[in-house]
Tab-separated table of C-alpha atoms and ligand atoms in Angstrom:
chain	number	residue	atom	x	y	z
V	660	UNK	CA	-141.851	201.951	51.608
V	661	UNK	CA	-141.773	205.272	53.139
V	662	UNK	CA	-145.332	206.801	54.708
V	663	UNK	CA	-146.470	209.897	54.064
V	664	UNK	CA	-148.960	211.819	56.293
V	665	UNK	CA	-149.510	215.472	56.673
V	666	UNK	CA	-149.261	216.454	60.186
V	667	UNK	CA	-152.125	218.828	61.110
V	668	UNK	CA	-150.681	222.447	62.635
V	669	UNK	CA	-151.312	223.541	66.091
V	670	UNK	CA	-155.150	224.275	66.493
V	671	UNK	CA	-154.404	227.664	67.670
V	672	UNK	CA	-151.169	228.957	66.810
V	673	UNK	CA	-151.108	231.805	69.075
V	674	UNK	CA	-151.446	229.423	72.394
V	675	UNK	CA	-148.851	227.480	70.742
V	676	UNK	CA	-146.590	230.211	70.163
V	677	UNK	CA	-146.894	231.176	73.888
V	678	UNK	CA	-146.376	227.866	75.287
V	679	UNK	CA	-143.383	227.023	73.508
V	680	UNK	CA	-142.131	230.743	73.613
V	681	UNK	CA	-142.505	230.222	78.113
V	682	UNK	CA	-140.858	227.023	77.406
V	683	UNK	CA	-137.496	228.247	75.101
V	684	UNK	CA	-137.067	231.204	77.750
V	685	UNK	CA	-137.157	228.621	80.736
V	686	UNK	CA	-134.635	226.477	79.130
V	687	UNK	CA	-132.331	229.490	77.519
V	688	UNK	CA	-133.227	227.983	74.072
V	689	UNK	CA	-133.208	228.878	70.191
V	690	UNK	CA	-135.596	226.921	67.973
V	691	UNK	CA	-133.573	226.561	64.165
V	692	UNK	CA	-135.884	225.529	61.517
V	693	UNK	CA	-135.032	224.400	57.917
V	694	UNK	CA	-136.499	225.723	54.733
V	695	UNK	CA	-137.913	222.502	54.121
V	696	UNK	CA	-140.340	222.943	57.221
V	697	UNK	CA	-144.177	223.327	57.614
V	698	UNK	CA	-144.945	226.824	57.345
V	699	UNK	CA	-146.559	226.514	60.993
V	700	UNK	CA	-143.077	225.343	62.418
V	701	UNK	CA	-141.217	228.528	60.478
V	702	UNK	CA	-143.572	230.884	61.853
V	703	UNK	CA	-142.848	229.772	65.789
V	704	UNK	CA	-139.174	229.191	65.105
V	705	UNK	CA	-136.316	231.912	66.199
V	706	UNK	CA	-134.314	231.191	62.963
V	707	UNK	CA	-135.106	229.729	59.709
V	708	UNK	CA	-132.510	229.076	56.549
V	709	UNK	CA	-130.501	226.414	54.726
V	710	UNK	CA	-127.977	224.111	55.991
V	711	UNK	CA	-125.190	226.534	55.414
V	712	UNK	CA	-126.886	229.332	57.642
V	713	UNK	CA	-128.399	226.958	60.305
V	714	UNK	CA	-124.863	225.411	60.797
V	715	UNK	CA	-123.645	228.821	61.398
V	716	UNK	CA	-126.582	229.836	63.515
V	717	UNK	CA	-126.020	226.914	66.096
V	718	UNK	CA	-122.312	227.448	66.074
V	719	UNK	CA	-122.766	231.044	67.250
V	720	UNK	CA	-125.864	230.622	69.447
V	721	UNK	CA	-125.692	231.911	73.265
V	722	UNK	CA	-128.173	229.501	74.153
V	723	UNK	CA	-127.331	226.548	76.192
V	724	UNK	CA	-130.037	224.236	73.954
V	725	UNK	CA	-131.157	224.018	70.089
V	726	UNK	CA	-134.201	222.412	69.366
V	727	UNK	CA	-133.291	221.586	65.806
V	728	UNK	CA	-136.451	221.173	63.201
V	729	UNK	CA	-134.662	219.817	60.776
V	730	UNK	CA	-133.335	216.316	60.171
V	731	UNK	CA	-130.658	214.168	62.282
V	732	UNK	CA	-127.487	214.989	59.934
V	733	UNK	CA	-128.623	218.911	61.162
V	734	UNK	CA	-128.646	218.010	64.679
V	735	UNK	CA	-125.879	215.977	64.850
V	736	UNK	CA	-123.893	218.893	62.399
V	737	UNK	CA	-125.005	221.439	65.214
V	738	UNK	CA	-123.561	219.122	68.121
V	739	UNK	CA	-120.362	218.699	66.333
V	740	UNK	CA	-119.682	222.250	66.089
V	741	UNK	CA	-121.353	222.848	70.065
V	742	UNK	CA	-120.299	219.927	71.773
V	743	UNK	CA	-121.331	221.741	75.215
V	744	UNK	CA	-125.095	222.582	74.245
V	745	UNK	CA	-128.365	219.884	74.294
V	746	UNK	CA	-129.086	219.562	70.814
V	747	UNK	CA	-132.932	218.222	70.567
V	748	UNK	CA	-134.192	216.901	67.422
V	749	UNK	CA	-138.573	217.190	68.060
V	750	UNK	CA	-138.387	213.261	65.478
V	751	UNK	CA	-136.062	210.804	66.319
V	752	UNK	CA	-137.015	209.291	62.640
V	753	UNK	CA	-136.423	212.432	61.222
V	754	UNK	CA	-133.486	210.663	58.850
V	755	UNK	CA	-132.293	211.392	55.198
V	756	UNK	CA	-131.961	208.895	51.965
V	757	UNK	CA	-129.091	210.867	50.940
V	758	UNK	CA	-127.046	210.540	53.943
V	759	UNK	CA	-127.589	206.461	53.689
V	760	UNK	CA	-126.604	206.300	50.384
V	761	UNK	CA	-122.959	206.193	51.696
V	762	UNK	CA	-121.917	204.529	54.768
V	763	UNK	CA	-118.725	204.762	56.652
V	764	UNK	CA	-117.513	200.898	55.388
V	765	UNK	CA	-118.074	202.144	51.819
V	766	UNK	CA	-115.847	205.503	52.758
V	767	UNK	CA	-113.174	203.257	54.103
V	768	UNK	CA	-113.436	200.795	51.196
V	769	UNK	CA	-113.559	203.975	48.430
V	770	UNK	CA	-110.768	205.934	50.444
V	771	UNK	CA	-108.451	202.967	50.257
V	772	UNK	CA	-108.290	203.288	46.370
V	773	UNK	CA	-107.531	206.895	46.474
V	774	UNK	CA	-105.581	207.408	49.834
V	775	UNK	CA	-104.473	210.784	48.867
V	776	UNK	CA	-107.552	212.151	47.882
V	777	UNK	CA	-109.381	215.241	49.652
V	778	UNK	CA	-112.845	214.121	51.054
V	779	UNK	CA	-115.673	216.647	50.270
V	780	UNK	CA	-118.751	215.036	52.413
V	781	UNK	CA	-121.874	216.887	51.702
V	782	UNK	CA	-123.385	217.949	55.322
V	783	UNK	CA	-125.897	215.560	54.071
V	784	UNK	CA	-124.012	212.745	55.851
V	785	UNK	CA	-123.954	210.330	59.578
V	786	UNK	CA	-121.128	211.710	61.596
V	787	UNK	CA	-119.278	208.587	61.143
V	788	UNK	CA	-118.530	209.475	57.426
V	789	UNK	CA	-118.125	213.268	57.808
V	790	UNK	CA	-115.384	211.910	60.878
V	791	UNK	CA	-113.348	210.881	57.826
V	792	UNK	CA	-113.843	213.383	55.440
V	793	UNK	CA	-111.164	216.794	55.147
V	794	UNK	CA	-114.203	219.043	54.539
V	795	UNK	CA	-117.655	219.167	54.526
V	796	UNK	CA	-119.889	221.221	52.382
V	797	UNK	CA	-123.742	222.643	51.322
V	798	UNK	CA	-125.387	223.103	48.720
V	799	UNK	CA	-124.445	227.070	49.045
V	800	UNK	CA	-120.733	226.603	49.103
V	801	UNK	CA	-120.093	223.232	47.244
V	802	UNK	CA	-118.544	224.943	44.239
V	803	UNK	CA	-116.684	227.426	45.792
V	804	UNK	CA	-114.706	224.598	48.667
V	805	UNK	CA	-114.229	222.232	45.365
V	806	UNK	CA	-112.799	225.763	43.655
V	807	UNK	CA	-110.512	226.181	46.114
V	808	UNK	CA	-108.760	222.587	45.757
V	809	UNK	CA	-105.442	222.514	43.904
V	810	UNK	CA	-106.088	220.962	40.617
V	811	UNK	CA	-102.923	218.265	41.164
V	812	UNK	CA	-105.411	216.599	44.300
V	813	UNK	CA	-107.571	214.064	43.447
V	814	UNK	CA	-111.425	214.753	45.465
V	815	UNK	CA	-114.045	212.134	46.428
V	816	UNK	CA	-117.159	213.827	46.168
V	817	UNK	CA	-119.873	212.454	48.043
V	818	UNK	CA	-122.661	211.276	48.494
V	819	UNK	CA	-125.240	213.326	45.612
V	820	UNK	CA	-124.433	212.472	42.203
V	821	UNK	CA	-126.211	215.856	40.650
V	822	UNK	CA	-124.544	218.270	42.841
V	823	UNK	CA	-121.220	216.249	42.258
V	824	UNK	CA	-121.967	216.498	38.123
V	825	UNK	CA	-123.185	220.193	39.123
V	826	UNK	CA	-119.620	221.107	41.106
V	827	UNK	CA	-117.689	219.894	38.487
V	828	UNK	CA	-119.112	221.322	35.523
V	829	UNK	CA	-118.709	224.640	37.534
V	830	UNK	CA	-115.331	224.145	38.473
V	831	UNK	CA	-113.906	222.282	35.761
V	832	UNK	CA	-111.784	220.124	38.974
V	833	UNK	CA	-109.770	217.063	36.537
V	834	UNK	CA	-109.631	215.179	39.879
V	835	UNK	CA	-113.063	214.722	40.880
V	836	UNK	CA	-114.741	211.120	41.855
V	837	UNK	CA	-118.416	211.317	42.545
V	838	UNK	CA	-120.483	208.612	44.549
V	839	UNK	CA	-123.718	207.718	42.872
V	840	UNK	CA	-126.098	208.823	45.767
V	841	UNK	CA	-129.217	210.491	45.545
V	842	UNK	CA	-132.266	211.582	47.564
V	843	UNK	CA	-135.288	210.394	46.128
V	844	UNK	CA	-137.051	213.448	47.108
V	845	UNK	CA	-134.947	215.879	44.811
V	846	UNK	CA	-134.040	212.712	42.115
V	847	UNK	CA	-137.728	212.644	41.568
V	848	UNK	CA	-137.872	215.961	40.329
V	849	UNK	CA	-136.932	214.700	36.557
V	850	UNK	CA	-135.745	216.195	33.360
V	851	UNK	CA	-139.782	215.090	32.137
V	852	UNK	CA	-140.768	216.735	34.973
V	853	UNK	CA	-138.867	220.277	34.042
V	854	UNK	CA	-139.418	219.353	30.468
V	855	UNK	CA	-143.563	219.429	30.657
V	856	UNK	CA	-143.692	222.741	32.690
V	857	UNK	CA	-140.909	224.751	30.674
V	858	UNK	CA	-143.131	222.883	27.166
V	859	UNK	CA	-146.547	225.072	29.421
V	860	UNK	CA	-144.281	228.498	29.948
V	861	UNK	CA	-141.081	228.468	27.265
V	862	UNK	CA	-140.408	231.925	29.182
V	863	UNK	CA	-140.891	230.553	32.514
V	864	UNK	CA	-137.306	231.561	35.132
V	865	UNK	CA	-136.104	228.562	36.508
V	866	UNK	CA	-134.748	228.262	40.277
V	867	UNK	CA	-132.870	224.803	41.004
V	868	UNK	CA	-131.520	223.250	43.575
V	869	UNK	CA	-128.652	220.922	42.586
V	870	UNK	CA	-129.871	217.730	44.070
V	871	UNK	CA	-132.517	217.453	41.906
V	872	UNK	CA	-132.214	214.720	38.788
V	873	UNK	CA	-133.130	217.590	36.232
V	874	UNK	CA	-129.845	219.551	37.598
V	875	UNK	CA	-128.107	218.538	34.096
V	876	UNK	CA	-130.257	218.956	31.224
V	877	UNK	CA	-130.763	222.136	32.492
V	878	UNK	CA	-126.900	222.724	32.524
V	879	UNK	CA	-126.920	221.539	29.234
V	880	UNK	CA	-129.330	224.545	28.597
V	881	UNK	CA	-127.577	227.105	30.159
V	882	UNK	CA	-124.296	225.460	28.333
V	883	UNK	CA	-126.205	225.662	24.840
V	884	UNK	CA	-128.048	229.173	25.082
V	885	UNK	CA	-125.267	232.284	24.326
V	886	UNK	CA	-128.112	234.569	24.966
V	887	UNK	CA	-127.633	236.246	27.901
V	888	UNK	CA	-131.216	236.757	29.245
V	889	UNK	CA	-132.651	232.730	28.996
V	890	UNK	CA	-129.041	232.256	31.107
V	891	UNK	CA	-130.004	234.725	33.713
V	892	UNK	CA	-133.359	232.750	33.277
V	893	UNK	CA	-132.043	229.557	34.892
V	894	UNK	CA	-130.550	229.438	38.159
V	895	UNK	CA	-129.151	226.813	40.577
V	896	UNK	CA	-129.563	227.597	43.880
V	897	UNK	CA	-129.242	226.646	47.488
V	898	UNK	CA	-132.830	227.087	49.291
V	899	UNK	CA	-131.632	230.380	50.748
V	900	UNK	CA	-130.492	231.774	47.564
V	901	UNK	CA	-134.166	230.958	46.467
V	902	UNK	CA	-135.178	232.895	48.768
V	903	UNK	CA	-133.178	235.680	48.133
V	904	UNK	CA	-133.498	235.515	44.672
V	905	UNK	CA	-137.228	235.719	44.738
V	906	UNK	CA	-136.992	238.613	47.208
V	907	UNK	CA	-135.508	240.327	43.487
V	908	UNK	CA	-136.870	238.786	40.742
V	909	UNK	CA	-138.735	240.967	38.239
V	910	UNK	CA	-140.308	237.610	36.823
V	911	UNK	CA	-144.049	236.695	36.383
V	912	UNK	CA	-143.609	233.154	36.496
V	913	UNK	CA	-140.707	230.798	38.394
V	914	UNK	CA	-140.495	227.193	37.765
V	915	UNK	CA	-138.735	225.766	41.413
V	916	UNK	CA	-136.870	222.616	41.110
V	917	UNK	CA	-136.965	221.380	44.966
V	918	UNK	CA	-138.609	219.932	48.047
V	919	UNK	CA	-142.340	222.036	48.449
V	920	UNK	CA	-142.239	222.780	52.299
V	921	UNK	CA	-140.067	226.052	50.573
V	922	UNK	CA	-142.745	226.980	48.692
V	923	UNK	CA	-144.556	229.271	50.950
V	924	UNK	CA	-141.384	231.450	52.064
V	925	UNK	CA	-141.127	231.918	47.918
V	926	UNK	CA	-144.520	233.537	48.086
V	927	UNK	CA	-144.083	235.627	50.885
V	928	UNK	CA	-140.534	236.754	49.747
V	929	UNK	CA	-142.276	238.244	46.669
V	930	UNK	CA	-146.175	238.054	46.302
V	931	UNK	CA	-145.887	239.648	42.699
V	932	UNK	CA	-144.179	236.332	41.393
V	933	UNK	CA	-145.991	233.352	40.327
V	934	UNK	CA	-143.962	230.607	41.575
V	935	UNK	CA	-144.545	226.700	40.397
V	936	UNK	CA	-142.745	223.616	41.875
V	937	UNK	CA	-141.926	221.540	38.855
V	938	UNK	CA	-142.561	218.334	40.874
V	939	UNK	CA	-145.876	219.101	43.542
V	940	UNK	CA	-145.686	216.019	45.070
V	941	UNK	CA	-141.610	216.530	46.210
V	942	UNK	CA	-142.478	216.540	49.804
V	943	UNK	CA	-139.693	215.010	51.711
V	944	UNK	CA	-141.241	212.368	54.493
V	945	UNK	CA	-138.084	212.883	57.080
V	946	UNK	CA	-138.489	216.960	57.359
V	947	UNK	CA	-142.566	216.222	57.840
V	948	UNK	CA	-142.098	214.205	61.208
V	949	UNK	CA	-142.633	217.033	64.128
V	950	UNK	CA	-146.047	216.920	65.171
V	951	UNK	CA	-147.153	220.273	67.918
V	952	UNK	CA	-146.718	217.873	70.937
V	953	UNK	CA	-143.083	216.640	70.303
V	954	UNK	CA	-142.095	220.102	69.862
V	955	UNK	CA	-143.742	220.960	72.907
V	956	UNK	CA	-142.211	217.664	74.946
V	957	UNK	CA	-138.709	217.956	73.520
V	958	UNK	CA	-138.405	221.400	75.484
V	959	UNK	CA	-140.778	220.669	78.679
V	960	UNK	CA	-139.090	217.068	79.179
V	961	UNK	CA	-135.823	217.530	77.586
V	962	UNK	CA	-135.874	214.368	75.234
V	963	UNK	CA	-135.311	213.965	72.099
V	964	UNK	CA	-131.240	214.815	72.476
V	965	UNK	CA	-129.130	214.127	69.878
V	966	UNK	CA	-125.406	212.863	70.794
V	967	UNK	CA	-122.337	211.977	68.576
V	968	UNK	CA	-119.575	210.242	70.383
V	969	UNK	CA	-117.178	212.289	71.426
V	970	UNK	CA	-114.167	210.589	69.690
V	971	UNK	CA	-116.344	210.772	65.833
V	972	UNK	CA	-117.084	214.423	67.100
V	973	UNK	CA	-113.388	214.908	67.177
V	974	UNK	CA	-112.042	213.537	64.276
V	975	UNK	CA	-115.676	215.579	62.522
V	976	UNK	CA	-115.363	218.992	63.942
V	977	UNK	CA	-112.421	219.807	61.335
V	978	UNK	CA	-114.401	218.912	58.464
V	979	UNK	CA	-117.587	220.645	59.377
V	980	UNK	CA	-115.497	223.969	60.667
V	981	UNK	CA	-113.828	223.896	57.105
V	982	UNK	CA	-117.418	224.182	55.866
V	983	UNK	CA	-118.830	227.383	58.045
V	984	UNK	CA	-115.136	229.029	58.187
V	985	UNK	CA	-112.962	229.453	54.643
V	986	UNK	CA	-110.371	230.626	56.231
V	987	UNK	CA	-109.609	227.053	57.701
V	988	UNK	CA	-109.447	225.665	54.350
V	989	UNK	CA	-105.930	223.853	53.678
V	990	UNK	CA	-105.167	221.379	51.687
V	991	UNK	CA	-101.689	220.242	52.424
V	992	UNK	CA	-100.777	216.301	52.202
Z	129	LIG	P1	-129.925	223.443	51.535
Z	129	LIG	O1	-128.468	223.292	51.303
Z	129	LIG	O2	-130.526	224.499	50.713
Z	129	LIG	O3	-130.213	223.538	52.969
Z	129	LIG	O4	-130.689	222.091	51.047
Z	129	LIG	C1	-130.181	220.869	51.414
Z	129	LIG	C2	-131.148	219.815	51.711
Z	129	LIG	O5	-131.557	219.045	50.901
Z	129	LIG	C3	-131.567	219.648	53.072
Z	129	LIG	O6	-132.191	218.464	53.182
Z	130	LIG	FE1	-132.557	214.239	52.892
Z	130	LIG	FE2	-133.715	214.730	50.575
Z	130	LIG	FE3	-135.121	214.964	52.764
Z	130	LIG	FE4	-133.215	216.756	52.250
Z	130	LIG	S1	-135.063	216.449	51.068
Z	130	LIG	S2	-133.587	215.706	54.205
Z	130	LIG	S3	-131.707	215.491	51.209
Z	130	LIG	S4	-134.218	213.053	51.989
């Protein structure tokens, strides 16, 4: 049974903000924070986004250390592409359900029945399995790696079983094998879920991000409707496009289909928008570990390092370069 507790903010968020800011220039340091975050660890970090930008962030950094606020597959993504840098993580339970719903033995067991299969591993994975994967992918770029597959390859998708039904619905792919993983943050936002707050606002916009379990019927939706405007109503979206999606929206009301910690960067991206999370109890446990001190002691004491052996490193770094760089993106035999 997973705990939940709130972690209370920094008393006073100004010291705070010193502090750690005396500490990140002492140890030439970037703090990367995801979207899922407490607003009080956004607002001290250098750089927030979604797994797609952080990657890239940490890959281009000129610091020597990352303090990632995030969750262990982030870390460990971030060490695989920066080998040389100390890559902290402030929770060393920080984990994910989705990237245990698939383990490396069942990646051996499931490549062995389709040996010539491309491996798409969602970033949302342990090193181990993305070590064995040909690419890795987010929830910004999913569709558009999968697009780029010859249609003659068979592709194990793995591990989410909505963004897999999502990807190939959008790219039509005849080869594509999907694991049946989930998280149980985004699972548990439910077609009833989306159902009872579109039955309250019929002309609510939707934003969704394909992990969630009410990713289909609302495909089904967008599939049924040929009118033009209740499409452009109903989006699926990584957590940045949210955010820049809000930043344009001319809606009153938005219905958001994911974890709440994005909830406030919704609200400040555009104050004139009402926006709703379909499920208000989606809070995931594993991206609401950092407390103030562990942020603080990762930095002053220099724990909390994450490492990935350096021969699963190796046999990752292809995968997870496919994923920030499209140009890498070959699919020979
Ligand atoms: P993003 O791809 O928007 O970062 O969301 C993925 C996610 O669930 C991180 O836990
Ligand atoms: Fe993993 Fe889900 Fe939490 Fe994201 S929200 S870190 S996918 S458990």
């Amino acid at each position: 049974m997973l705990t939940m507790s709130i972690i209370a903010p920094p008393t006073n968020i100004t010291d705070f903000r010193t502090q750690l800011r005396h500490l990140v220039d002492e140890h030439n340091a970037i703090i990367l924070a995801h979207n899922y975050q407490p607003a009080w660890i956004k607002e001290v970090a250098d750089v927030t986004g979604d797994s797609l930008y952080l990657s890239q962030r940490a890959r281009e950094t000129d610091a020597t250390t990352i303090v990632f606020c995030g969750v262990r597959f982030m870390a460990e993504t971030a060490k695989i592409l920066s080998p040389e840098k100390h890559v902290l993580l402030p929770a060393d339970d920080a984990e994910c359900s989705l990237a245990d719903s698939i383990t490396e033995t069942d990646l051996i067991e499931w490549k062995q029945r389709y040996p010539d299969a491309v491996v798409v591993a969602y970033v949302n994975t342990s090193a181990a399995v993305k070590a064995m994967a040909d690419v890795c992918c987010t929830s910004a770029n999913a569709v558009e790696i999968v697009a780029s597959i010859p249609e003659d390859r068979e592709v194990l998708f793995l591990p989410d079983q909505f963004l897999g039904a999502y990807v190939q619905r959008m790219t039509g792919h005849p080869g594509m094998h999907i694991w049946m993983g989930e998280c149980h943050v985004h699972a548990d936002i439910s077609p009833q879920h989306l159902a009872e707050k579109m039955d309250e606002d019929p002309s609510a916009s939707l934003m969704i991000h394909p992990e969630c379990g009410c990713t289909t019927p609302a495909l089904y939706q967008l599939a049924e409707t040929g009118d033009k405007t209740t499409r452009q109503r109903i989006r699926i979206l990584s957590t940045n496009q949210m955010i820049e999606e809000a930043k344009r929206s001319t809606a009153n009301h938005i219905l958001v289909a994911t974890e709440i910690g994005i909830m406030n960067d919704l609200t400040t991206a555009n104050p004139m928008v009402h926006f709703e999370a379909v499920n208000p109890r989606a809070r995931c446990p594993y991206m609401n570990r950092i407390t103030p001190e562990r942020l603080i002691e990762v930095l002053q004491l220099q724990t909390g390092e994450v490492f990935v052996d350096g021969a699963t490193a190796t046999k990752a770094r292809l995968a997870v370069e496919r994923m920030v760089d499209p140009e890498l993106r070959t699919w020979a035999h």
